[in-house]
mmCIF file of C-alpha atoms in Angstrom:
data_model
loop_
_atom_site.group_PDB
_atom_site.id
_atom_site.type_symbol
_atom_site.label_atom_id
_atom_site.label_comp_id
_atom_site.label_asym_id
_atom_site.label_seq_id
_atom_site.Cartn_x
_atom_site.Cartn_y
_atom_site.Cartn_z
ATOM 1 C CA UNK A 221 0.046 -0.492 -0.082
ATOM 2 C CA UNK A 222 1.005 3.029 -0.594
ATOM 3 C CA UNK A 223 0.762 6.175 0.910
ATOM 4 C CA UNK A 224 0.209 9.112 -0.750
ATOM 5 C CA UNK A 225 -0.020 12.435 0.433
ATOM 6 C CA UNK A 226 -1.831 15.815 -1.568
ATOM 7 C CA UNK A 227 -1.001 19.632 -0.880
ATOM 8 C CA UNK A 228 -4.690 20.947 -0.817
ATOM 9 C CA UNK A 229 -4.460 24.068 -2.066
ATOM 10 C CA UNK A 230 -7.496 26.643 -1.704
ATOM 11 C CA UNK A 231 -8.802 27.784 -5.307
ATOM 12 C CA UNK A 232 -10.121 31.229 -4.797
ATOM 13 C CA UNK A 233 -13.644 31.545 -5.658
ATOM 14 C CA UNK A 234 -16.315 33.819 -8.041
ATOM 15 C CA UNK A 235 -16.918 36.226 -5.288
ATOM 16 C CA UNK A 236 -13.397 36.440 -4.265
ATOM 17 C CA UNK A 237 -11.386 37.163 -7.347
ATOM 18 C CA UNK A 238 -14.017 40.442 -7.942
ATOM 19 C CA UNK A 239 -13.723 41.942 -4.516
ATOM 20 C CA UNK A 240 -10.261 43.554 -4.844
ATOM 21 C CA UNK A 241 -11.842 45.149 -8.196
ATOM 22 C CA UNK A 242 -14.708 46.760 -6.053
ATOM 23 C CA UNK A 243 -12.450 47.703 -3.596
ATOM 24 C CA UNK A 244 -10.505 49.695 -6.265
ATOM 25 C CA UNK A 245 -13.950 51.144 -7.876
ATOM 26 C CA UNK A 246 -15.130 52.392 -4.259
ATOM 27 C CA UNK A 247 -11.665 53.995 -3.913
ATOM 28 C CA UNK A 248 -11.816 55.490 -7.087
ATOM 29 C CA UNK A 249 -15.456 56.797 -6.713
ATOM 30 C CA UNK A 250 -14.311 58.226 -3.452
ATOM 31 C CA UNK A 251 -11.830 60.125 -4.570
ATOM 32 C CA UNK A 252 -14.006 61.318 -7.757
ATOM 33 C CA UNK A 253 -16.753 62.465 -5.462
ATOM 34 C CA UNK A 254 -13.993 64.263 -2.590
ATOM 35 C CA UNK A 255 -12.139 66.182 -5.227
ATOM 36 C CA UNK A 256 -16.183 67.568 -6.094
ATOM 37 C CA UNK A 257 -16.439 69.090 -2.497
ATOM 38 C CA UNK A 258 -12.501 70.962 -3.211
ATOM 39 C CA UNK A 259 -12.625 74.449 -4.382
ATOM 40 C CA UNK A 260 -10.059 76.330 -5.428
ATOM 41 C CA UNK A 261 -7.649 78.742 -4.075
ATOM 42 C CA UNK A 262 -9.591 81.608 -5.593
ATOM 43 C CA UNK A 263 -12.798 81.247 -3.757
ATOM 44 C CA UNK A 264 -14.014 83.812 -1.604
ATOM 45 C CA UNK A 265 -17.341 82.733 -0.596
ATOM 46 C CA UNK A 266 -20.438 84.289 -0.872
ATOM 47 C CA UNK A 267 -21.289 87.812 -1.786
ATOM 48 C CA UNK A 268 -21.447 90.349 0.835
ATOM 49 C CA UNK A 269 -25.037 91.792 0.628
ATOM 50 C CA UNK A 270 -25.483 95.444 1.906
ATOM 51 C CA UNK A 271 -28.046 95.727 4.511
ATOM 52 C CA UNK A 272 -29.357 98.689 6.215
ATOM 53 C CA UNK A 273 -29.010 99.924 9.136
ATOM 54 C CA UNK A 274 -32.615 99.271 9.820
ATOM 55 C CA UNK A 275 -36.255 98.327 8.367
ATOM 56 C CA UNK A 276 -38.895 100.095 7.477
ATOM 57 C CA UNK A 277 -42.024 99.128 9.686
ATOM 58 C CA UNK A 278 -44.142 100.711 7.053
ATOM 59 C CA UNK A 279 -44.442 97.566 4.054
ATOM 60 C CA UNK A 280 -44.292 99.446 0.509
ATOM 61 C CA UNK A 281 -46.333 100.046 -2.151
ATOM 62 C CA UNK A 282 -47.050 97.345 -3.663
ATOM 63 C CA UNK A 283 -49.238 96.632 -7.505
ATOM 64 C CA UNK A 284 -52.495 95.822 -7.197
ATOM 65 C CA UNK A 285 -53.540 92.748 -7.375
ATOM 66 C CA UNK A 286 -55.173 91.652 -10.822
ATOM 67 C CA UNK A 287 -54.283 93.846 -12.932
ATOM 68 C CA UNK A 288 -52.714 92.358 -15.054
ATOM 69 C CA UNK A 289 -55.773 90.115 -16.379
ATOM 70 C CA UNK A 290 -56.835 93.067 -19.180
ATOM 71 C CA UNK A 291 -53.089 94.705 -19.291
ATOM 72 C CA UNK A 292 -53.673 95.071 -22.971
ATOM 73 C CA UNK A 293 -56.265 97.866 -22.032
ATOM 74 C CA UNK A 294 -53.397 100.556 -20.512
ATOM 75 C CA UNK A 295 -51.805 100.632 -24.251
ATOM 76 C CA UNK A 296 -54.548 101.785 -25.503
ATOM 77 C CA UNK A 297 -55.056 100.714 -28.884
ATOM 78 C CA UNK A 298 -59.005 99.239 -30.363
ATOM 79 C CA UNK A 299 -58.073 97.117 -32.981
ATOM 80 C CA UNK A 300 -56.094 94.803 -30.719
ATOM 81 C CA UNK A 301 -59.361 94.476 -27.428
ATOM 82 C CA UNK A 302 -61.361 93.832 -30.470
ATOM 83 C CA UNK A 303 -59.551 91.016 -31.689
ATOM 84 C CA UNK A 304 -58.040 89.994 -28.363
ATOM 85 C CA UNK A 305 -62.610 90.223 -27.731
ATOM 86 C CA UNK A 306 -63.019 88.007 -30.280
ATOM 87 C CA UNK A 307 -60.218 85.592 -29.825
ATOM 88 C CA UNK A 308 -61.496 84.737 -26.448
ATOM 89 C CA UNK A 309 -65.213 84.735 -27.547
ATOM 90 C CA UNK A 310 -64.258 81.940 -29.916
ATOM 91 C CA UNK A 311 -61.676 80.069 -27.857
ATOM 92 C CA UNK A 312 -63.442 77.470 -26.756
ATOM 93 C CA UNK A 313 -60.760 76.509 -24.474
ATOM 94 C CA UNK A 314 -61.976 80.168 -22.386
ATOM 95 C CA UNK A 315 -65.154 78.686 -22.509
ATOM 96 C CA UNK A 316 -64.234 74.844 -20.915
ATOM 97 C CA UNK A 317 -62.792 77.644 -18.406
ATOM 98 C CA UNK A 318 -65.555 79.843 -18.065
ATOM 99 C CA UNK A 319 -67.996 76.766 -17.473
ATOM 100 C CA UNK A 320 -66.104 74.947 -15.220
ATOM 101 C CA UNK A 321 -65.466 78.255 -12.964
ATOM 102 C CA UNK A 322 -68.864 79.133 -13.107
ATOM 103 C CA UNK A 323 -69.702 74.884 -11.718
ATOM 104 C CA UNK A 324 -67.020 75.414 -10.039
ATOM 105 C CA UNK A 325 -69.145 78.745 -8.663
ATOM 106 C CA UNK A 326 -72.551 76.852 -8.049
ATOM 107 C CA UNK A 327 -70.797 73.697 -6.476
ATOM 108 C CA UNK A 328 -69.689 75.692 -3.913
ATOM 109 C CA UNK A 329 -72.942 77.697 -3.450
ATOM 110 C CA UNK A 330 -75.125 73.723 -3.693
ATOM 111 C CA UNK A 331 -72.508 72.605 -1.504
ATOM 112 C CA UNK A 332 -72.191 75.668 1.802
ATOM 113 C CA UNK A 333 -76.029 75.891 0.996
ATOM 114 C CA UNK A 334 -76.449 73.386 3.447
ATOM 115 C CA UNK A 335 -74.205 74.909 6.413
ATOM 116 C CA UNK A 336 -76.878 77.607 7.363
ATOM 117 C CA UNK A 337 -80.115 77.215 9.101
ATOM 118 C CA UNK A 338 -83.122 76.531 7.045
ATOM 119 C CA UNK A 339 -86.915 78.111 7.752
ATOM 120 C CA UNK A 340 -89.227 76.204 6.237
ATOM 121 C CA UNK A 341 -93.325 76.048 7.319
ATOM 122 C CA UNK A 342 -96.652 74.700 6.166
ATOM 123 C CA UNK A 343 -100.351 76.338 6.358
ATOM 124 C CA UNK A 344 -103.797 74.539 6.354
ATOM 125 C CA UNK A 345 -106.770 76.154 6.905
ATOM 126 C CA UNK A 346 -109.644 73.552 7.552
ATOM 127 C CA UNK A 347 -113.006 74.579 7.257
ATOM 128 C CA UNK A 348 -115.769 72.697 8.811
ATOM 129 C CA UNK A 349 -119.457 73.898 8.962
ATOM 130 C CA UNK A 350 -120.830 71.480 10.847
ATOM 131 C CA UNK A 351 -123.872 73.702 11.705
ATOM 132 C CA UNK A 352 -124.417 73.744 7.274
ATOM 133 C CA UNK A 353 -125.554 70.375 6.900
ATOM 134 C CA UNK A 354 -127.854 70.073 9.880
ATOM 135 C CA UNK A 355 -129.778 72.412 8.167
ATOM 136 C CA UNK A 356 -130.686 70.793 4.657
#
């Protein structure tokens, strides 16, 4: 009987052979991310803003809201006014939008009507002329 001795050599698995590649890729990504955060030598920071020494309690005058809905009237051009009116009347999308607004307003009125008290009443009159039947 001959005795043979075998030397066992470990064979790396597929996961182990990819591990150095993954480590290198991870290190490269980390280096790129850190390089993206670096600033150059000429970076001076955010610009300084001149702020007033004290704030006024009175709010600044603002333009009236809702004045842009008919902006073309400021141009005082009758032809432009007429063209815009024709376009609005002939535009089905505007007509649909107007109808949707009217429908929404009606729904709000109908829904909110149930929130208020209501008054109802009935009246009836019955005349019983028992005396007239006895005379006949």
